[in-house]
Amino acid sequence: MLSRCLPSFRVRRTVATAAVAVCVCVAVGLLVLLFAGGREAELAQIHVTDAWNQVVPLIRQGPLPSVLPRGEVQAIQVLDARGRVAASTPELVGKPPIATFRADDRNVRATRVVCPPNGLEGCVTVTSYKVYQPQGVWLLYIVAPQVPWYGTARDILLVVGASLVIVVMMTAWSFRDLTKAMAPVNAIRGELAEITLSDLDRRVPVPTNYQEFKLLAETVNDTLNRLESASARLGRFTADASHELRTPITSMRAHLEEALLYPQDTDWPKMTRAVLAGVDLLQMTAADLLTLARLDARTSLHRDPTDLCSLVRVELGRRKYRKKIVENLAESAYVECDRLRITRVLCNLLDNAERHAASRITVSVRTGGKSVIMEVADDGAGIPAEKREMVFDRFTRLDTARNREAGGTGLGLAIAREIAKAHEGTLTVEDSERGARFVLCLPAYDARPFAQTA
């Protein structure tokens, strides 16, 4: 099924900018046209007033000519007290009254739109004035063009033309600016599309014109750095795992082939024990690899409020150790943890300490602020400061523990640190007067609600 083609960000933003520009221009254009219409209406009223000022003195003082100058208005007509045309502008000479309405008793002026008036064409605005004379009320009709709300056609053309220019300019500017702005994104996308597992050392270009794109490129490069490091670690881990698995397999194969070649001279019980030892090592390595895979996959932990002091006491009492165990435990120290996983950390640290201790192992648990601290220390040769982080690498054995009998699978401390990270804690090697001191720090848990519900 073909996916629907999505519009590009540049096109959508350009269309949106054009739509906003159109809306703004329409709104501003309407205001301009309203202002122009009001201005034209005001100008027409001024012309009507000027015509009134010119004709009324002629009516009152005389003599009133039969043909009046039109001035700035469209037409003028004067009716005497008996309703006869006394004077008019040239276009109304010899024509009947253009209108019959007059102002009411409370006003001297009335304005109406007449379509069409007598003697004229189209719709016009007719203003009727009452002029009081001794023989009666005379009527003065002044005709002006009807002014629409938008003013004149010239105003409409001016507004429409200016709006088109503004919309086109804003749309073109938006398209150009977005094209320029999206160029770094396209460059980043193009570079990412070409990066494969074989060339993880490549990096995307970092633009300098926009801070947001600069941060995006730097974040992508940081991610690529982590990906390259993870790929390198995975490669080393795979190679080390292959080597660690191949060594016992090679040893077991050699024992079995020798037994098959010389069945009469083979000490079968001894050979069987050697093969079983290799199987045990394979089983331990496979189990540790599976544990690391689950920890790397961030599988969920079954956390429960746990007294770490009680957990340590139970574990120390369950096993027998070849070295003396010195306990230095607080009365209680609660953490919220996966008990099996934390027990695994303790066992790994104890196994490591037992392999390297001269005669004594010290286990202590205490609280410190918002943390619970567990320490496992031995009185062995210790770990140099420059190699304290190295011991947590997978399949790492220091020179003093190169032999397989003392070194185990080389995954115990790596597993312990991953479990600590999964609990939002830390596992480090700290300074010690003698031997190695491993420190596990976990977030403390408020045991009071737990104690009330228990």
CSV table of C-alpha atoms in Angstrom, one decimal:
chain,number,residue,atom,x,y,z
A,1,MET,CA,0.0,0.0,0.0
A,2,LEU,CA,1.5,3.3,-1.1
A,3,SER,CA,1.8,5.9,1.7
A,4,ARG,CA,0.2,9.2,1.1
A,5,CYS,CA,2.7,11.8,0.0
A,6,LEU,CA,2.9,14.5,2.8
A,7,PRO,CA,3.4,18.1,1.8
A,8,SER,CA,6.8,19.6,2.6
A,9,PHE,CA,7.3,22.0,5.5
A,10,ARG,CA,8.5,24.7,3.1
A,11,VAL,CA,5.4,24.5,1.0
A,12,ARG,CA,3.0,24.4,3.9
A,13,ARG,CA,4.8,27.4,5.6
A,14,THR,CA,4.8,29.3,2.3
A,15,VAL,CA,1.1,28.7,1.8
A,16,ALA,CA,0.4,29.7,5.4
A,17,THR,CA,2.4,32.9,5.0
A,18,ALA,CA,0.5,33.7,1.8
A,19,ALA,CA,-2.8,33.0,3.5
A,20,VAL,CA,-1.9,35.2,6.4
A,21,ALA,CA,-0.7,38.0,4.1
A,22,VAL,CA,-4.0,37.8,2.1
A,23,CYS,CA,-6.1,38.0,5.3
A,24,VAL,CA,-4.1,41.0,6.6
A,25,CYS,CA,-4.2,42.7,3.2
A,26,VAL,CA,-8.0,42.1,3.0
A,27,ALA,CA,-8.6,43.5,6.5
A,28,VAL,CA,-6.3,46.5,5.9
A,29,GLY,CA,-7.8,47.0,2.5
A,30,LEU,CA,-11.3,47.1,3.9
A,31,LEU,CA,-10.3,49.7,6.4
A,32,VAL,CA,-8.6,51.8,3.7
A,33,LEU,CA,-11.6,51.6,1.5
A,34,LEU,CA,-13.9,52.5,4.4
A,35,PHE,CA,-11.7,55.5,5.1
A,36,ALA,CA,-11.6,56.4,1.4
A,37,GLY,CA,-15.4,56.1,1.2
A,38,GLY,CA,-15.8,58.3,4.2
A,39,ARG,CA,-13.4,60.8,2.8
A,40,GLU,CA,-15.3,60.9,-0.5
A,41,ALA,CA,-18.6,61.3,1.3
A,42,GLU,CA,-17.2,64.1,3.4
A,43,LEU,CA,-15.8,65.8,0.3
A,44,ALA,CA,-19.2,65.5,-1.5
A,45,GLN,CA,-20.9,67.1,1.6
A,46,ILE,CA,-18.4,69.9,1.5
A,47,HIS,CA,-19.2,70.6,-2.1
A,48,VAL,CA,-23.0,70.5,-1.3
A,49,THR,CA,-22.4,73.0,1.5
A,50,ASP,CA,-20.3,75.3,-0.8
A,51,ALA,CA,-23.2,75.2,-3.3
A,52,TRP,CA,-25.7,76.1,-0.6
A,53,ASN,CA,-23.5,79.0,0.5
A,54,GLN,CA,-23.4,80.3,-3.0
A,55,VAL,CA,-27.1,80.0,-4.0
A,56,VAL,CA,-28.9,80.9,-0.7
A,57,PRO,CA,-27.6,84.6,-0.7
A,58,LEU,CA,-28.8,84.9,-4.3
A,59,ILE,CA,-32.3,83.7,-3.3
A,60,ARG,CA,-32.5,86.0,-0.3
A,61,GLN,CA,-30.9,89.1,-1.7
A,62,GLY,CA,-31.4,88.7,-5.5
A,63,PRO,CA,-31.2,88.9,-8.3
A,64,LEU,CA,-31.6,85.2,-8.8
A,65,PRO,CA,-30.4,84.2,-12.3
A,66,SER,CA,-32.4,81.6,-14.1
A,67,VAL,CA,-29.3,79.6,-14.9
A,68,LEU,CA,-27.0,78.9,-12.0
A,69,PRO,CA,-23.3,77.8,-12.1
A,70,ARG,CA,-23.0,74.1,-11.2
A,71,GLY,CA,-19.7,74.4,-9.3
A,72,GLU,CA,-18.5,71.1,-7.8
A,73,VAL,CA,-21.9,69.5,-7.6
A,74,GLN,CA,-23.8,67.6,-10.2
A,75,ALA,CA,-26.9,69.8,-10.5
A,76,ILE,CA,-28.8,72.5,-8.6
A,77,GLN,CA,-32.5,73.4,-8.8
A,78,VAL,CA,-34.5,76.2,-7.0
A,79,LEU,CA,-38.3,76.0,-6.5
A,80,ASP,CA,-40.3,79.1,-5.4
A,81,ALA,CA,-43.0,79.1,-2.8
A,82,ARG,CA,-45.6,77.9,-5.4
A,83,GLY,CA,-43.4,74.9,-6.4
A,84,ARG,CA,-42.3,76.3,-9.8
A,85,VAL,CA,-38.7,76.0,-11.0
A,86,ALA,CA,-37.2,79.5,-10.5
A,87,ALA,CA,-33.6,78.6,-11.4
A,88,SER,CA,-31.4,75.6,-12.2
A,89,THR,CA,-28.1,74.6,-13.6
A,90,PRO,CA,-27.9,74.1,-17.4
A,91,GLU,CA,-28.6,70.4,-17.4
A,92,LEU,CA,-32.0,71.0,-15.7
A,93,VAL,CA,-33.2,74.1,-17.7
A,94,GLY,CA,-36.7,73.6,-18.9
A,95,LYS,CA,-37.2,70.4,-16.8
A,96,PRO,CA,-39.7,69.7,-14.1
A,97,PRO,CA,-38.7,69.6,-10.4
A,98,ILE,CA,-36.3,66.7,-9.8
A,99,ALA,CA,-37.9,65.8,-6.4
A,100,THR,CA,-40.9,66.6,-4.3
A,101,PHE,CA,-39.6,65.8,-0.8
A,102,ARG,CA,-38.7,68.4,1.7
A,103,ALA,CA,-37.4,68.6,5.3
A,104,ASP,CA,-39.9,68.2,8.1
A,105,ASP,CA,-41.0,71.0,10.4
A,106,ARG,CA,-38.1,70.5,12.8
A,107,ASN,CA,-35.4,70.6,10.2
A,108,VAL,CA,-34.3,72.7,7.3
A,109,ARG,CA,-32.5,70.0,5.4
A,110,ALA,CA,-33.3,66.5,4.2
A,111,THR,CA,-31.2,64.1,2.1
A,112,ARG,CA,-32.4,61.2,0.0
A,113,VAL,CA,-31.1,58.9,-2.7
A,114,VAL,CA,-33.2,59.2,-5.8
A,115,CYS,CA,-33.1,56.7,-8.6
A,116,PRO,CA,-33.3,58.4,-11.0
A,117,PRO,CA,-34.4,62.0,-10.4
A,118,ASN,CA,-36.5,63.9,-13.1
A,119,GLY,CA,-34.2,65.1,-15.9
A,120,LEU,CA,-31.1,63.1,-14.7
A,121,GLU,CA,-29.9,59.5,-15.0
A,122,GLY,CA,-28.8,57.0,-12.4
A,123,CYS,CA,-29.0,57.1,-8.7
A,124,VAL,CA,-27.8,60.3,-7.1
A,125,THR,CA,-27.9,61.9,-3.7
A,126,VAL,CA,-30.3,64.8,-3.5
A,127,THR,CA,-30.2,67.3,-0.6
A,128,SER,CA,-33.3,69.5,0.0
A,129,TYR,CA,-32.9,72.8,1.8
A,130,LYS,CA,-35.8,75.1,3.0
A,131,VAL,CA,-35.1,78.8,2.4
A,132,TYR,CA,-37.6,81.1,4.2
A,133,GLN,CA,-38.8,84.0,2.1
A,134,PRO,CA,-41.5,86.6,2.8
A,135,GLN,CA,-43.8,85.1,0.2
A,136,GLY,CA,-43.2,81.5,1.6
A,137,VAL,CA,-40.7,78.6,1.8
A,138,TRP,CA,-38.5,78.1,-1.2
A,139,LEU,CA,-36.8,74.8,-1.9
A,140,LEU,CA,-33.2,74.3,-2.9
A,141,TYR,CA,-32.3,70.9,-4.4
A,142,ILE,CA,-28.6,70.1,-4.7
A,143,VAL,CA,-27.6,66.9,-6.5
A,144,ALA,CA,-24.3,65.2,-5.7
A,145,PRO,CA,-23.0,61.8,-7.0
A,146,GLN,CA,-23.9,58.8,-4.8
A,147,VAL,CA,-20.7,57.9,-3.0
A,148,PRO,CA,-20.3,54.1,-2.3
A,149,TRP,CA,-18.8,52.8,0.9
A,150,TYR,CA,-15.5,52.0,-0.8
A,151,GLY,CA,-15.0,55.5,-2.3
A,152,THR,CA,-14.1,55.4,-6.0
A,153,ALA,CA,-13.0,52.7,-8.5
A,154,ARG,CA,-9.5,54.3,-8.3
A,155,ASP,CA,-9.4,53.5,-4.6
A,156,ILE,CA,-10.3,49.9,-5.3
A,157,LEU,CA,-7.6,49.5,-7.9
A,158,LEU,CA,-5.0,51.1,-5.7
A,159,VAL,CA,-5.9,48.8,-2.7
A,160,VAL,CA,-6.1,45.6,-4.9
A,161,GLY,CA,-2.8,46.4,-6.6
A,162,ALA,CA,-1.0,47.2,-3.4
A,163,SER,CA,-2.3,44.0,-1.8
A,164,LEU,CA,-1.2,41.9,-4.7
A,165,VAL,CA,2.3,43.3,-4.5
A,166,ILE,CA,2.5,42.8,-0.8
A,167,VAL,CA,1.2,39.2,-0.9
A,168,VAL,CA,3.6,38.3,-3.8
A,169,MET,CA,6.6,39.9,-2.0
A,170,MET,CA,5.8,38.2,1.3
A,171,THR,CA,5.2,34.8,-0.3
A,172,ALA,CA,8.4,35.1,-2.3
A,173,TRP,CA,10.4,36.2,0.7
A,174,SER,CA,8.9,33.4,2.8
A,175,PHE,CA,9.7,30.8,0.2
A,176,ARG,CA,13.3,32.1,-0.2
A,177,ASP,CA,13.9,32.3,3.5
A,178,LEU,CA,12.5,28.8,4.2
A,179,THR,CA,14.6,27.4,1.3
A,180,LYS,CA,17.7,28.9,2.8
A,181,ALA,CA,16.7,27.9,6.3
A,182,MET,CA,15.9,24.3,5.4
A,183,ALA,CA,19.2,23.8,3.5
A,184,PRO,CA,21.1,22.7,6.6
A,185,VAL,CA,18.4,20.2,7.4
A,186,ASN,CA,18.5,18.8,3.9
A,187,ALA,CA,22.3,18.6,4.3
A,188,ILE,CA,22.0,16.7,7.6
A,189,ARG,CA,19.4,14.4,6.1
A,190,GLY,CA,21.5,13.7,3.1
A,191,GLU,CA,24.6,12.9,5.2
A,192,LEU,CA,22.6,10.6,7.5
A,193,ALA,CA,21.1,8.8,4.5
A,194,GLU,CA,24.7,7.9,3.4
A,195,ILE,CA,26.0,6.8,6.8
A,196,THR,CA,26.1,3.0,7.1
A,197,LEU,CA,27.5,0.6,9.7
A,198,SER,CA,30.8,0.5,7.9
A,199,ASP,CA,31.4,4.3,8.1
A,200,LEU,CA,30.1,5.4,11.4
A,201,ASP,CA,33.0,7.8,11.7
A,202,ARG,CA,31.2,10.2,9.4
A,203,ARG,CA,29.5,13.3,10.9
A,204,VAL,CA,26.8,15.7,9.6
A,205,PRO,CA,27.8,19.3,8.8
A,206,VAL,CA,27.2,21.8,11.6
A,207,PRO,CA,25.5,25.0,10.3
A,208,THR,CA,26.3,28.4,11.8
A,209,ASN,CA,23.4,30.6,10.6
A,210,TYR,CA,20.6,29.2,12.9
A,211,GLN,CA,21.1,28.3,16.5
A,212,GLU,CA,18.3,25.6,16.4
A,213,PHE,CA,19.8,23.8,13.4
A,214,LYS,CA,23.3,24.1,15.0
A,215,LEU,CA,22.0,22.4,18.1
A,216,LEU,CA,20.3,19.7,16.0
A,217,ALA,CA,23.4,18.9,14.1
A,218,GLU,CA,25.5,18.8,17.3
A,219,THR,CA,22.9,16.5,18.9
A,220,VAL,CA,23.0,14.2,15.8
A,221,ASN,CA,26.8,14.1,15.9
A,222,ASP,CA,26.7,13.3,19.6
A,223,THR,CA,24.3,10.5,18.9
A,224,LEU,CA,26.6,9.3,16.1
A,225,ASN,CA,29.5,9.4,18.6
A,226,ARG,CA,27.5,7.3,21.0
A,227,LEU,CA,26.5,4.9,18.2
A,228,GLU,CA,30.0,4.5,17.0
A,229,SER,CA,31.2,3.9,20.6
A,230,ALA,CA,28.4,1.4,21.1
A,231,SER,CA,29.2,-0.4,17.8
A,232,ALA,CA,32.9,-0.5,18.8
A,233,ARG,CA,32.0,-1.9,22.2
A,234,LEU,CA,29.6,-4.4,20.6
A,235,GLY,CA,32.4,-5.5,18.2
A,236,ARG,CA,34.8,-6.0,21.1
A,237,PHE,CA,32.2,-7.7,23.2
A,238,THR,CA,31.4,-10.1,20.3
A,239,ALA,CA,35.0,-10.8,19.7
A,240,ASP,CA,35.7,-11.4,23.4
A,241,ALA,CA,32.6,-13.5,23.8
A,242,SER,CA,33.7,-15.6,20.8
A,243,HIS,CA,37.1,-16.0,22.3
A,244,GLU,CA,35.8,-16.8,25.8
A,245,LEU,CA,33.4,-19.4,24.4
A,246,ARG,CA,36.0,-20.9,22.0
A,247,THR,CA,38.6,-21.5,24.6
A,248,PRO,CA,36.6,-24.0,26.7
A,249,ILE,CA,35.2,-25.6,23.6
A,250,THR,CA,38.8,-26.0,22.2
A,251,SER,CA,39.9,-27.5,25.5
A,252,MET,CA,37.0,-30.0,25.7
A,253,ARG,CA,37.5,-31.0,22.0
A,254,ALA,CA,41.2,-31.6,22.7
A,255,HIS,CA,40.4,-33.9,25.6
A,256,LEU,CA,37.8,-35.8,23.7
A,257,GLU,CA,39.9,-36.2,20.6
A,258,GLU,CA,42.8,-37.5,22.7
A,259,ALA,CA,40.5,-39.9,24.5
A,260,LEU,CA,39.2,-41.2,21.1
A,261,LEU,CA,42.8,-41.6,19.8
A,262,TYR,CA,44.1,-43.4,22.8
A,263,PRO,CA,41.1,-45.0,24.5
A,264,GLN,CA,43.2,-47.6,26.4
A,265,ASP,CA,45.6,-45.0,27.8
A,266,THR,CA,42.9,-42.4,28.8
A,267,ASP,CA,42.0,-41.7,32.4
A,268,TRP,CA,38.3,-41.5,31.7
A,269,PRO,CA,37.2,-40.1,35.1
A,270,LYS,CA,39.9,-37.4,34.9
A,271,MET,CA,39.0,-36.6,31.3
A,272,THR,CA,35.3,-36.4,32.2
A,273,ARG,CA,36.0,-34.0,35.0
A,274,ALA,CA,38.0,-31.8,32.7
A,275,VAL,CA,35.2,-31.8,30.1
A,276,LEU,CA,32.6,-31.1,32.8
A,277,ALA,CA,34.7,-28.1,34.0
A,278,GLY,CA,34.6,-26.7,30.5
A,279,VAL,CA,30.8,-27.3,30.3
A,280,ASP,CA,30.4,-25.5,33.6
A,281,LEU,CA,32.5,-22.5,32.3
A,282,LEU,CA,30.4,-22.5,29.1
A,283,GLN,CA,27.2,-22.5,31.2
A,284,MET,CA,28.4,-19.7,33.4
A,285,THR,CA,29.5,-17.6,30.5
A,286,ALA,CA,26.2,-18.2,28.6
A,287,ALA,CA,24.2,-17.3,31.8
A,288,ASP,CA,26.2,-14.1,32.3
A,289,LEU,CA,25.8,-13.2,28.7
A,290,LEU,CA,22.0,-13.7,28.9
A,291,THR,CA,21.9,-11.6,32.1
A,292,LEU,CA,23.8,-8.7,30.4
A,293,ALA,CA,21.5,-8.9,27.4
A,294,ARG,CA,18.5,-8.6,29.6
A,295,LEU,CA,20.0,-5.7,31.5
A,296,ASP,CA,21.0,-4.0,28.2
A,297,ALA,CA,17.4,-4.4,27.0
A,298,ARG,CA,16.2,-2.6,30.2
A,299,THR,CA,13.8,-5.3,31.2
A,300,SER,CA,11.5,-4.3,34.0
A,301,LEU,CA,12.6,-4.7,37.6
A,302,HIS,CA,10.3,-6.2,40.3
A,303,ARG,CA,11.0,-3.6,43.0
A,304,ASP,CA,9.9,-4.0,46.6
A,305,PRO,CA,10.8,-2.2,49.8
A,306,THR,CA,13.7,-4.2,51.1
A,307,ASP,CA,15.9,-3.9,54.2
A,308,LEU,CA,19.4,-4.2,52.7
A,309,CYS,CA,21.0,-5.0,56.0
A,310,SER,CA,18.6,-8.0,56.5
A,311,LEU,CA,19.3,-9.1,52.9
A,312,VAL,CA,23.0,-9.0,53.4
A,313,ARG,CA,22.7,-10.9,56.7
A,314,VAL,CA,20.7,-13.7,55.1
A,315,GLU,CA,23.1,-14.0,52.2
A,316,LEU,CA,26.2,-14.1,54.4
A,317,GLY,CA,24.6,-16.7,56.6
A,318,ARG,CA,23.6,-18.9,53.6
A,319,ARG,CA,27.0,-19.5,52.2
A,320,LYS,CA,30.3,-20.7,53.4
A,321,TYR,CA,33.4,-18.7,52.6
A,322,ARG,CA,37.1,-19.6,52.6
A,323,LYS,CA,38.0,-16.2,53.9
A,324,LYS,CA,36.9,-14.5,57.2
A,325,ILE,CA,33.8,-12.3,56.8
A,326,VAL,CA,33.6,-9.2,59.0
A,327,GLU,CA,30.1,-7.7,59.2
A,328,ASN,CA,29.6,-4.0,59.8
A,329,LEU,CA,25.9,-3.5,59.3
A,330,ALA,CA,23.5,-0.8,60.4
A,331,GLU,CA,20.3,-1.8,62.2
A,332,SER,CA,18.2,-1.2,59.1
A,333,ALA,CA,18.6,0.5,55.7
A,334,TYR,CA,15.7,0.4,53.3
A,335,VAL,CA,15.9,0.5,49.5
A,336,GLU,CA,13.3,-0.2,46.8
A,337,CYS,CA,14.9,-2.8,44.7
A,338,ASP,CA,14.7,-6.1,42.9
A,339,ARG,CA,15.9,-8.5,45.6
A,340,LEU,CA,17.3,-11.1,43.3
A,341,ARG,CA,19.3,-8.6,41.3
A,342,ILE,CA,20.7,-6.9,44.3
A,343,THR,CA,21.6,-10.3,45.8
A,344,ARG,CA,23.4,-11.0,42.5
A,345,VAL,CA,25.4,-7.8,43.0
A,346,LEU,CA,26.4,-8.8,46.5
A,347,CYS,CA,27.3,-12.4,45.4
A,348,ASN,CA,29.5,-11.0,42.5
A,349,LEU,CA,31.3,-8.6,44.8
A,350,LEU,CA,31.8,-11.3,47.4
A,351,ASP,CA,33.1,-13.8,44.8
A,352,ASN,CA,35.5,-11.1,43.5
A,353,ALA,CA,36.7,-10.2,47.0
A,354,GLU,CA,37.2,-13.9,47.9
A,355,ARG,CA,39.3,-14.5,44.8
A,356,HIS,CA,41.6,-11.6,45.7
A,357,ALA,CA,41.5,-11.3,49.5
A,358,ALA,CA,44.5,-12.4,51.6
A,359,SER,CA,42.5,-13.4,54.7
A,360,ARG,CA,39.6,-11.1,55.4
A,361,ILE,CA,36.5,-9.6,53.7
A,362,THR,CA,34.6,-6.7,55.2
A,363,VAL,CA,31.0,-6.1,54.4
A,364,SER,CA,29.3,-2.9,55.6
A,365,VAL,CA,25.9,-1.2,55.1
A,366,ARG,CA,25.1,2.3,56.2
A,367,THR,CA,22.8,5.2,55.4
A,368,GLY,CA,24.1,8.5,54.1
A,369,GLY,CA,21.6,11.3,53.5
A,370,LYS,CA,19.2,10.1,50.7
A,371,SER,CA,21.3,7.1,49.9
A,372,VAL,CA,22.1,3.6,51.3
A,373,ILE,CA,25.7,2.6,50.9
A,374,MET,CA,27.0,-1.0,50.8
A,375,GLU,CA,30.7,-1.7,50.8
A,376,VAL,CA,32.6,-4.9,50.1
A,377,ALA,CA,36.3,-4.6,50.9
A,378,ASP,CA,39.2,-7.1,50.9
A,379,ASP,CA,42.7,-7.1,52.2
A,380,GLY,CA,44.3,-8.2,48.9
A,381,ALA,CA,46.7,-6.5,46.5
A,382,GLY,CA,44.1,-3.8,45.6
A,383,ILE,CA,43.4,-2.2,42.2
A,384,PRO,CA,45.6,0.6,40.8
A,385,ALA,CA,43.7,3.9,40.4
A,386,GLU,CA,44.1,4.0,36.6
A,387,LYS,CA,42.5,0.6,36.3
A,388,ARG,CA,39.5,1.1,38.6
A,389,GLU,CA,37.1,1.7,35.7
A,390,MET,CA,38.6,-1.0,33.6
A,391,VAL,CA,37.5,-3.7,36.0
A,392,PHE,CA,33.9,-3.0,35.0
A,393,ASP,CA,34.5,-3.6,31.3
A,394,ARG,CA,33.2,-6.9,30.0
A,395,PHE,CA,35.6,-9.8,29.8
A,396,THR,CA,38.2,-7.8,31.6
A,397,ARG,CA,40.8,-9.5,33.9
A,398,LEU,CA,43.7,-7.6,35.4
A,399,ASP,CA,47.2,-9.0,35.2
A,400,THR,CA,47.0,-10.3,38.7
A,401,ALA,CA,44.0,-12.4,37.8
A,402,ARG,CA,44.9,-13.7,34.4
A,403,ASN,CA,44.5,-17.3,35.2
A,404,ARG,CA,41.0,-18.6,34.5
A,405,GLU,CA,40.6,-20.2,37.9
A,406,ALA,CA,40.9,-16.8,39.6
A,407,GLY,CA,39.3,-14.7,37.0
A,408,GLY,CA,35.9,-16.3,36.5
A,409,THR,CA,34.1,-15.3,33.3
A,410,GLY,CA,35.1,-11.7,33.4
A,411,LEU,CA,31.5,-10.5,33.5
A,412,GLY,CA,30.6,-10.4,37.2
A,413,LEU,CA,31.6,-6.8,37.9
A,414,ALA,CA,30.1,-5.6,34.6
A,415,ILE,CA,26.8,-7.3,35.5
A,416,ALA,CA,26.9,-5.7,39.0
A,417,ARG,CA,27.4,-2.2,37.6
A,418,GLU,CA,24.6,-2.6,35.1
A,419,ILE,CA,22.2,-3.8,37.9
A,420,ALA,CA,23.3,-0.7,40.0
A,421,LYS,CA,22.5,1.6,37.0
A,422,ALA,CA,19.1,-0.1,36.6
A,423,HIS,CA,18.3,0.9,40.2
A,424,GLU,CA,19.4,4.5,39.6
A,425,GLY,CA,22.5,3.8,41.7
A,426,THR,CA,26.3,3.6,41.2
A,427,LEU,CA,29.0,1.0,41.7
A,428,THR,CA,32.5,2.3,42.0
A,429,VAL,CA,36.0,1.4,43.4
A,430,GLU,CA,37.1,3.8,46.1
A,431,ASP,CA,40.3,4.4,48.0
A,432,SER,CA,41.3,1.9,50.7
A,433,GLU,CA,44.2,1.5,53.1
A,434,ARG,CA,44.7,-2.0,51.8
A,435,GLY,CA,43.0,-4.1,49.1
A,436,ALA,CA,40.1,-3.1,47.0
A,437,ARG,CA,36.9,-1.4,48.3
A,438,PHE,CA,33.8,-1.7,46.1
A,439,VAL,CA,31.0,0.8,47.0
A,440,LEU,CA,27.4,0.4,45.9
A,441,CYS,CA,25.2,3.5,46.4
A,442,LEU,CA,21.4,3.1,46.0
A,443,PRO,CA,18.6,5.7,46.6
A,444,ALA,CA,17.2,5.3,50.1
A,445,TYR,CA,13.5,4.4,50.6
A,446,ASP,CA,11.3,5.9,53.3
A,447,ALA,CA,10.4,2.8,55.4
A,448,ARG,CA,7.8,4.5,57.6
A,449,PRO,CA,4.8,4.0,55.3
A,450,PHE,CA,6.0,0.5,54.6
A,451,ALA,CA,6.3,-0.3,58.3
A,452,GLN,CA,2.8,1.0,59.0
A,453,THR,CA,1.2,-1.2,56.3
A,454,ALA,CA,3.3,-4.2,57.1
